[in-house]
Coordinates of C-alpha atoms and ligand atoms in Angstrom, one line a residue:
M22 CA 0.0 0.0 0.0
Y23 CA 1.5 3.3 -1.0
G24 CA -0.9 5.8 0.5
N25 CA -3.6 6.0 3.1
T26 CA -6.5 3.8 2.5
N27 CA -8.9 5.0 5.1
L28 CA -11.6 2.5 4.2
T29 CA -11.6 -1.2 3.5
K30 CA -14.0 -3.2 1.5
D31 CA -15.5 -4.4 4.8
F32 CA -17.0 -1.0 5.2
V33 CA -19.3 -1.6 2.2
I34 CA -22.8 -2.4 3.6
D35 CA -26.0 -3.1 1.9
D36 CA -27.9 0.1 1.0
D37 CA -30.5 0.9 3.6
P38 CA -33.4 2.9 2.1
T39 CA -33.3 5.5 5.0
M40 CA -29.5 5.9 4.7
L41 CA -29.9 6.2 0.9
S42 CA -32.5 8.9 1.2
E43 CA -30.4 10.9 3.8
F44 CA -27.4 10.6 1.5
E45 CA -29.4 11.8 -1.5
S46 CA -30.7 14.8 0.4
R47 CA -27.1 15.7 1.5
I48 CA -26.1 15.6 -2.2
S49 CA -29.1 17.8 -3.2
S50 CA -28.3 20.3 -0.6
G51 CA -24.7 20.6 -2.0
D52 CA -22.9 18.8 0.9
K53 CA -19.5 17.2 0.2
I54 CA -19.3 13.5 0.9
E55 CA -16.1 12.6 2.8
P56 CA -14.3 9.2 2.9
K57 CA -15.7 8.1 6.3
D58 CA -19.3 9.1 5.5
W59 CA -21.8 6.5 4.6
M60 CA -22.3 6.1 0.8
P61 CA -24.2 3.7 -1.4
K62 CA -22.2 0.8 -2.8
E63 CA -22.8 2.0 -6.3
Y64 CA -21.6 5.5 -5.6
R65 CA -18.4 4.2 -4.2
K66 CA -18.0 1.8 -7.2
Q67 CA -18.6 4.5 -9.7
L68 CA -16.2 7.0 -8.1
I69 CA -13.5 4.4 -7.9
R70 CA -14.0 3.6 -11.6
M71 CA -14.0 7.2 -12.7
I72 CA -11.2 8.5 -10.5
E73 CA -9.0 5.5 -11.3
Q74 CA -9.5 5.9 -15.0
H75 CA -8.7 9.6 -14.6
A76 CA -5.5 8.8 -12.7
H77 CA -4.4 6.3 -15.3
S78 CA -5.1 8.9 -18.0
E79 CA -2.8 11.4 -16.4
I80 CA 0.1 8.9 -16.0
I81 CA -0.3 7.5 -19.5
G82 CA -1.0 11.0 -20.8
A83 CA 2.6 11.9 -19.9
L84 CA 3.9 9.6 -22.5
P85 CA 3.0 11.2 -25.9
E86 CA 4.4 14.6 -25.0
G87 CA 7.2 13.1 -22.9
T88 CA 8.7 11.6 -26.1
W89 CA 9.4 15.2 -27.3
I90 CA 11.3 16.5 -24.2
T91 CA 14.7 15.5 -25.7
R92 CA 13.8 16.9 -29.1
A93 CA 12.1 20.2 -28.0
P94 CA 13.2 23.2 -30.2
G95 CA 15.1 25.3 -27.7
F96 CA 15.8 25.5 -24.0
R97 CA 12.7 27.5 -23.1
R98 CA 10.3 25.0 -24.8
K99 CA 12.2 22.1 -23.3
L100 CA 11.9 23.5 -19.8
A101 CA 8.2 24.2 -20.2
L102 CA 7.4 20.8 -21.6
M103 CA 9.4 19.0 -18.9
A104 CA 7.6 20.9 -16.2
K105 CA 4.2 20.2 -17.8
V106 CA 4.8 16.5 -18.2
Q107 CA 6.0 16.3 -14.6
D108 CA 2.8 18.0 -13.5
E109 CA 0.7 15.4 -15.3
V110 CA 2.4 12.6 -13.3
G111 CA 1.8 14.7 -10.1
H112 CA -1.9 14.8 -11.1
A113 CA -1.9 11.0 -11.2
Q114 CA -0.5 10.9 -7.7
L115 CA -3.3 13.2 -6.4
L116 CA -5.9 11.1 -8.1
Y117 CA -4.6 7.7 -7.0
S118 CA -4.7 9.1 -3.4
A119 CA -8.3 10.3 -3.9
A120 CA -9.3 6.9 -5.2
E121 CA -7.5 5.1 -2.4
T122 CA -9.8 6.9 0.1
L123 CA -12.6 4.7 -1.3
G124 CA -10.9 1.5 -0.5
K125 CA -9.0 0.4 -3.6
S126 CA -5.2 0.2 -3.1
R127 CA -2.8 1.8 -5.5
E128 CA -1.2 -1.6 -6.2
E129 CA -4.6 -2.9 -7.3
M130 CA -5.2 0.1 -9.6
V131 CA -1.7 -0.1 -11.2
N132 CA -2.1 -3.8 -11.7
D133 CA -5.5 -3.3 -13.3
L134 CA -3.9 -0.7 -15.6
I135 CA -1.0 -2.9 -16.7
S136 CA -3.1 -6.0 -17.1
G137 CA -5.3 -4.0 -19.5
K138 CA -8.4 -4.3 -17.2
S139 CA -8.8 -0.6 -16.5
K140 CA -9.6 2.0 -19.1
Y141 CA -7.9 5.4 -19.6
S142 CA -8.6 8.3 -21.9
N143 CA -8.7 7.4 -25.6
V144 CA -6.6 10.4 -26.6
F145 CA -3.4 9.0 -25.3
N146 CA -3.4 6.0 -27.6
Y147 CA -2.4 8.1 -30.6
P148 CA 1.2 8.9 -31.5
A149 CA 2.8 12.4 -31.2
K150 CA 4.4 12.4 -34.6
T151 CA 5.8 15.9 -34.8
W152 CA 6.6 18.8 -32.5
A153 CA 3.3 20.4 -33.4
D154 CA 1.5 17.5 -31.7
T155 CA 2.8 18.8 -28.4
A156 CA 1.3 22.2 -29.2
V157 CA -2.1 20.7 -30.1
I158 CA -2.1 18.3 -27.1
G159 CA -1.0 21.1 -24.7
W160 CA -3.7 23.5 -26.0
L161 CA -6.7 21.5 -27.0
I162 CA -6.5 18.3 -24.9
D163 CA -5.7 20.3 -21.8
A164 CA -8.5 22.7 -22.7
A165 CA -10.9 19.7 -23.0
A166 CA -9.7 18.4 -19.7
I167 CA -10.3 21.8 -18.1
V168 CA -13.9 21.9 -19.4
N169 CA -14.5 18.5 -17.8
Q170 CA -12.6 19.1 -14.6
L171 CA -13.9 22.6 -13.8
A172 CA -17.4 21.2 -13.9
N173 CA -16.7 18.1 -11.9
A174 CA -14.7 20.0 -9.3
K175 CA -18.1 21.3 -8.1
G176 CA -19.3 17.7 -7.6
S177 CA -20.1 15.8 -4.4
Y178 CA -17.1 13.7 -3.4
G179 CA -14.7 15.9 -1.3
P180 CA -11.3 14.3 -2.1
Y181 CA -12.0 14.2 -5.9
C182 CA -13.2 17.8 -6.0
R183 CA -10.2 19.1 -4.1
A184 CA -7.8 17.2 -6.3
L185 CA -9.6 18.5 -9.4
E186 CA -9.4 22.1 -8.1
R187 CA -5.6 21.9 -7.7
I188 CA -5.2 20.1 -11.0
C189 CA -7.2 22.8 -12.8
Y190 CA -4.8 25.5 -11.6
E191 CA -1.9 23.6 -13.2
E192 CA -3.8 22.7 -16.3
S193 CA -4.5 26.4 -17.0
F194 CA -0.7 26.9 -17.2
H195 CA -0.5 23.9 -19.5
L196 CA -3.1 25.4 -21.7
K197 CA -1.2 28.7 -22.0
Q198 CA 1.9 26.8 -22.8
G199 CA 0.1 24.8 -25.5
H200 CA -1.6 27.9 -26.9
D201 CA 1.6 29.9 -27.0
N202 CA 3.3 27.0 -28.8
T203 CA 0.4 26.7 -31.3
V204 CA 0.3 30.5 -32.0
Y205 CA 4.0 30.5 -32.6
L206 CA 3.7 27.7 -35.2
A207 CA 0.5 29.1 -36.7
T208 CA 2.1 32.5 -37.3
G209 CA 5.4 31.1 -38.3
T210 CA 6.9 29.9 -41.6
P211 CA 4.7 28.1 -44.2
Q212 CA 6.3 24.8 -43.0
Q213 CA 5.4 25.5 -39.4
R214 CA 1.8 26.4 -40.3
E215 CA 1.5 23.2 -42.3
M216 CA 2.9 21.2 -39.5
V217 CA 0.4 22.5 -36.9
Q218 CA -2.5 22.2 -39.3
E219 CA -1.6 18.6 -40.0
A220 CA -1.4 17.9 -36.3
L221 CA -4.8 19.5 -35.7
N222 CA -6.4 17.5 -38.5
R223 CA -5.1 14.3 -36.8
W224 CA -6.1 15.2 -33.3
W225 CA -9.6 16.7 -33.9
R226 CA -11.5 13.4 -33.9
P227 CA -9.8 12.0 -30.8
V228 CA -10.5 15.3 -29.0
I229 CA -14.2 15.0 -29.9
H230 CA -14.1 11.4 -28.5
F231 CA -12.4 12.7 -25.3
F232 CA -15.7 13.8 -23.8
G233 CA -17.1 10.2 -24.1
P234 CA -19.8 8.7 -26.3
P235 CA -22.9 10.6 -27.3
D236 CA -25.4 10.9 -24.4
S237 CA -27.7 8.4 -26.1
Q238 CA -24.9 5.8 -25.7
S239 CA -23.5 6.8 -22.3
V240 CA -24.2 4.1 -19.8
H241 CA -23.1 5.9 -16.6
S242 CA -24.1 9.5 -17.1
E243 CA -27.6 9.4 -15.6
K244 CA -26.5 7.9 -12.3
L245 CA -23.3 10.0 -12.1
I246 CA -25.3 13.2 -12.7
K247 CA -27.9 12.3 -10.1
W248 CA -25.2 11.9 -7.5
K249 CA -23.2 14.9 -8.7
I250 CA -20.1 12.9 -9.6
K251 CA -20.5 14.2 -13.1
M252 CA -21.9 17.8 -13.4
M253 CA -22.5 17.8 -17.1
T254 CA -23.4 15.2 -19.7
N255 CA -20.8 14.2 -22.4
D256 CA -22.6 16.2 -25.1
E257 CA -23.0 19.3 -22.9
M258 CA -19.2 19.2 -22.2
R259 CA -18.4 18.7 -25.9
N260 CA -20.7 21.6 -26.8
Q261 CA -19.1 23.9 -24.3
F262 CA -15.7 23.0 -25.7
F263 CA -16.8 23.8 -29.3
N264 CA -18.3 27.1 -28.1
M265 CA -15.0 28.1 -26.4
Y266 CA -12.4 26.7 -28.8
V267 CA -13.7 26.5 -32.4
P268 CA -13.6 30.4 -32.7
K269 CA -10.1 30.5 -31.2
I270 CA -8.9 27.9 -33.7
H271 CA -10.4 29.9 -36.6
E272 CA -8.9 33.1 -35.3
L273 CA -5.4 31.6 -35.9
G274 CA -6.4 31.0 -39.5
L275 CA -6.4 27.2 -38.9
T276 CA -9.2 25.0 -40.3
L277 CA -11.0 22.0 -38.9
P278 CA -11.4 18.8 -40.8
D279 CA -15.2 18.7 -40.8
P280 CA -17.2 20.6 -43.4
D281 CA -20.4 20.0 -41.4
L282 CA -19.2 21.6 -38.2
K283 CA -21.6 24.5 -37.4
K284 CA -23.3 26.2 -34.6
N285 CA -27.1 25.9 -34.6
N286 CA -29.6 28.6 -33.6
D287 CA -30.3 26.8 -30.3
G288 CA -26.6 27.1 -29.3
T289 CA -25.7 23.5 -29.9
W290 CA -23.2 22.4 -32.5
S291 CA -23.7 19.9 -35.4
Y292 CA -20.7 17.9 -36.6
S293 CA -20.1 14.9 -38.9
D294 CA -20.1 11.4 -37.3
P295 CA -16.6 11.3 -35.7
D296 CA -16.5 7.5 -36.2
W297 CA -17.6 6.2 -32.9
D298 CA -16.5 2.7 -34.0
E299 CA -12.9 4.0 -33.9
F300 CA -13.6 5.4 -30.4
W301 CA -14.8 2.0 -29.1
A302 CA -11.9 0.2 -30.7
V303 CA -9.5 2.5 -29.0
V304 CA -11.0 2.4 -25.5
K305 CA -11.2 -1.4 -25.8
G306 CA -7.4 -1.6 -26.3
N307 CA -7.1 -1.6 -30.1
G308 CA -5.9 1.9 -30.8
P309 CA -2.7 2.7 -32.6
C310 CA -0.6 2.9 -29.4
N311 CA -2.5 1.0 -26.7
K312 CA -0.1 -1.9 -26.6
E313 CA 3.0 0.4 -26.6
R314 CA 1.6 2.6 -23.8
I315 CA 0.8 -0.3 -21.5
A316 CA 4.1 -1.9 -22.2
V317 CA 5.9 1.2 -21.1
R318 CA 3.9 1.4 -17.9
R319 CA 4.6 -2.3 -17.3
M320 CA 8.3 -1.8 -17.8
A321 CA 8.3 1.3 -15.4
E322 CA 6.5 -0.8 -12.8
E323 CA 9.0 -3.6 -13.1
R324 CA 12.0 -1.2 -13.1
G325 CA 10.8 0.7 -10.1
R326 CA 10.0 -2.4 -8.0
W327 CA 13.2 -2.4 -6.1
V328 CA 12.9 1.3 -5.2
R329 CA 9.5 0.7 -3.6
E330 CA 10.8 -2.4 -1.8
A331 CA 13.9 -0.4 -0.6
L332 CA 11.6 2.3 0.8
Q333 CA 9.4 -0.2 2.7
N334 CA 11.6 -1.6 5.4
N335 CA 13.2 -4.3 3.4
T336 CA 16.5 -6.1 3.8
T337 CA 18.1 -5.5 0.4
D338 CA 21.5 -5.2 -1.2
N339 CA 22.7 -2.9 -4.0
N340 CA 20.2 -0.1 -3.5
S341 CA 20.1 3.3 -5.2
A342 CA 17.4 5.4 -3.7
F343 CA 16.6 9.1 -4.6
G344 CA 14.5 11.5 -2.7
F345 CA 13.3 12.6 0.7
Y346 CA 13.7 10.1 3.4
A347 CA 15.2 7.7 1.0
L348 CA 16.1 4.4 2.6
N349 CA 14.7 4.9 6.0
S350 CA 14.6 2.3 8.8
N351 CA 16.1 -0.4 6.6
I352 CA 18.2 -3.3 7.4
S353 CA 20.1 -3.1 4.2
G354 CA 22.9 -5.3 3.0
A355 CA 25.7 -3.4 1.2
R356 CA 26.6 -0.9 -1.5
N357 CA 23.8 1.6 -1.0
N358 CA 23.8 4.9 -3.1
T359 CA 21.4 7.3 -1.6
V360 CA 20.7 10.8 -2.7
G361 CA 18.4 13.2 -1.0
V362 CA 17.3 14.8 2.2
N363 CA 17.5 12.7 5.3
A364 CA 19.1 10.0 3.1
L365 CA 20.0 6.8 5.0
T366 CA 18.3 7.6 8.3
L367 CA 17.9 5.1 11.2
N368 CA 19.4 2.2 9.2
T369 CA 21.6 -0.7 10.0
I370 CA 23.7 -0.9 6.9
G371 CA 26.5 -3.0 5.8
S372 CA 29.3 -1.3 3.9
N373 CA 30.3 0.8 0.9
N374 CA 27.5 3.4 1.4
N375 CA 27.4 6.7 -0.5
A376 CA 24.9 9.1 0.9
F377 CA 24.5 12.6 -0.5
G378 CA 22.4 15.4 0.8
Y379 CA 21.2 17.1 4.0
Y380 CA 21.3 14.9 7.0
A381 CA 23.0 12.2 5.1
L382 CA 23.8 9.2 7.2
R383 CA 22.0 10.1 10.4
N384 CA 21.4 7.9 13.4
N385 CA 22.7 4.8 11.6
T386 CA 24.7 1.9 12.6
I387 CA 26.9 1.5 9.6
G388 CA 29.7 -0.8 8.6
Y389 CA 32.7 0.8 6.9
E390 CA 33.8 2.7 3.7
N391 CA 31.0 5.2 4.0
I392 CA 31.1 8.5 2.0
A393 CA 28.7 11.0 3.3
I394 CA 28.4 14.4 1.6
G395 CA 26.3 17.3 2.7
N396 CA 25.2 19.2 5.7
S397 CA 25.1 17.4 9.0
S398 CA 26.5 14.4 7.4
L399 CA 27.7 11.5 9.6
R400 CA 25.7 12.6 12.6
N401 CA 25.1 10.4 15.7
N402 CA 26.2 7.3 13.8
T403 CA 28.0 4.3 15.0
T404 CA 30.2 3.8 12.1
G405 CA 32.8 1.2 11.6
K406 CA 35.9 2.6 9.9
Y407 CA 37.0 5.0 7.1
Ligands
BYC8 N1 -11.7 7.4 -23.1 O1 -21.0 6.0 -19.8 P1 -19.9 6.8 -20.3 C1 -5.4 15.0 -19.1 C2 -15.7 4.8 -21.5 S1 -6.0 13.5 -18.5 C3 -11.8 6.1 -22.7 O2 -20.3 8.0 -21.0 P2 -18.8 8.2 -18.1 C4 -4.1 15.1 -19.6 C5 -16.3 4.8 -20.0 O3 -15.2 4.7 -19.1 C6 -7.6 13.8 -18.0 N2 -12.9 5.5 -22.2 O4 -18.8 7.0 -19.2 C7 -3.0 14.2 -19.2 C8 -17.3 3.7 -20.0 O5 -16.6 2.5 -19.9 P3 -16.6 1.5 -18.6 C9 -8.6 12.8 -18.5 C10 -14.0 6.3 -22.2 O6 -17.8 7.8 -17.0 C11 -1.8 14.3 -19.8 C12 -17.8 3.8 -21.4 O7 -16.9 4.4 -22.2 N3 -9.9 13.1 -18.0 O8 -6.1 15.9 -19.0 O9 -20.2 8.5 -17.6 C13 -1.5 15.2 -20.8 C14 -19.2 4.5 -21.5 O10 -19.0 5.9 -21.3 C15 -14.0 7.6 -22.6 C16 -10.7 12.2 -17.4 O11 -10.4 11.1 -17.2 C17 -12.7 8.2 -23.1 N4 -12.6 9.4 -23.6 O12 -18.2 9.5 -18.8 C18 -2.5 16.1 -21.2 C19 -12.0 12.8 -16.9 N5 -15.2 8.2 -22.5 O13 -15.9 2.3 -17.5 C20 -3.8 16.1 -20.6 C21 -12.7 11.9 -15.9 C22 -16.0 7.2 -22.1 O14 -18.1 1.3 -18.2 N6 -13.7 11.0 -16.5 N7 -15.3 6.1 -21.9 O15 -15.9 0.3 -19.0 C23 -14.9 11.5 -16.9 O16 -15.2 12.7 -16.8 C24 -15.9 10.5 -17.5 O17 -15.5 9.2 -17.1 C25 -16.1 10.6 -19.0 C26 -17.0 9.4 -19.5 C27 -16.7 11.9 -19.4 C28 -14.7 10.5 -19.7

């Protein structure tokens, strides 16, 4: 277990009609539901499904843009993209923690992702072929996510709403980064304009799919809206996105690959069939990059296993741990390289340890050949020699 799971599955009880009615009046009056409050089984199940899928989307969503960090055109763009991608991974952390409050552990969620059982957003199963893809993703996918998240941040489940609020602040920077990048390309050389137009043509359909199937095919919307987990239907969100962003796209002299796209007199938008068969194929695991995305996550899970183990009071050899409180309270074998604040604290460690950072090697019983670099290094230790 990585985070706090305040509730266990044992907490789930059969829905009592009186409890259900009290719960529903709390929801109608705008109360937030908190982890230890009573909630219907189905409410819990739906929240876990949705928050978990959202968390997976953030972590998988880091991959398409992430492939461009090393190839970003210039230092300023590279810095911005790196920070953005890092934020997305941070969003996943917040969301996994929110889902854990409902009783599903992070290990279970990650396992369901890498085994292909859990869904995540369709959009991240397409390749980022050119630099302009990072512009279009950063602008329009982040914009689409903001439409969804600003609405749902006013929903009923406290931990999810608070996570969404924080995420939206960061997403607004992402959107500015993506917009700036798109404007630069759209007002640049003919090749740059062509590149951004080509990327927009490819991303337009997946962006329409992002909001979910049409309301007539949405299986969960009715329940989710009744319990204020979702605050708008899929079509309402899509419509709001068209209202806000179609004019901005046209302002840049860019076109959209749909001759039938138009605003109706009643404020709704008409558009051609965006190929819902493609959407269902992608969400069921058969998109252009699904296999590659899952394979990368599976590899990351495998490669990071020893770090998680090292951080959890294990007896291990040959560790490299990075970060705050790296290698705490371990009985470790030998040859540890630890970097970070409070590195190697309260450990009983064999030999050949390199610890870097503040409070490196503190209160340890350590063998010999230790190198500690940093403030307050080698403090209160019982050290062998060297
Ligand atoms: N992709 O009954 P429906 C980001 C599934 S990341 C895949 O309408 P619901 C970013 C749906 O799960 C932010 N699957 O569902 C990160 C259901 O299948 P199951 C991502 C989809 O839940 C990095 C079935 O279709 N945002 O911003 O009422 C870089 C029936 O659909 C999709 C979120 O995750 C889809 N697009 O409504 C850049 C938002 N749509 O579960 C940016 C959180 C539907 O029965 N999620 N399905 O097997 C939601 O708001 C809602 O779940 C949805 C769908 C509006 C997406």
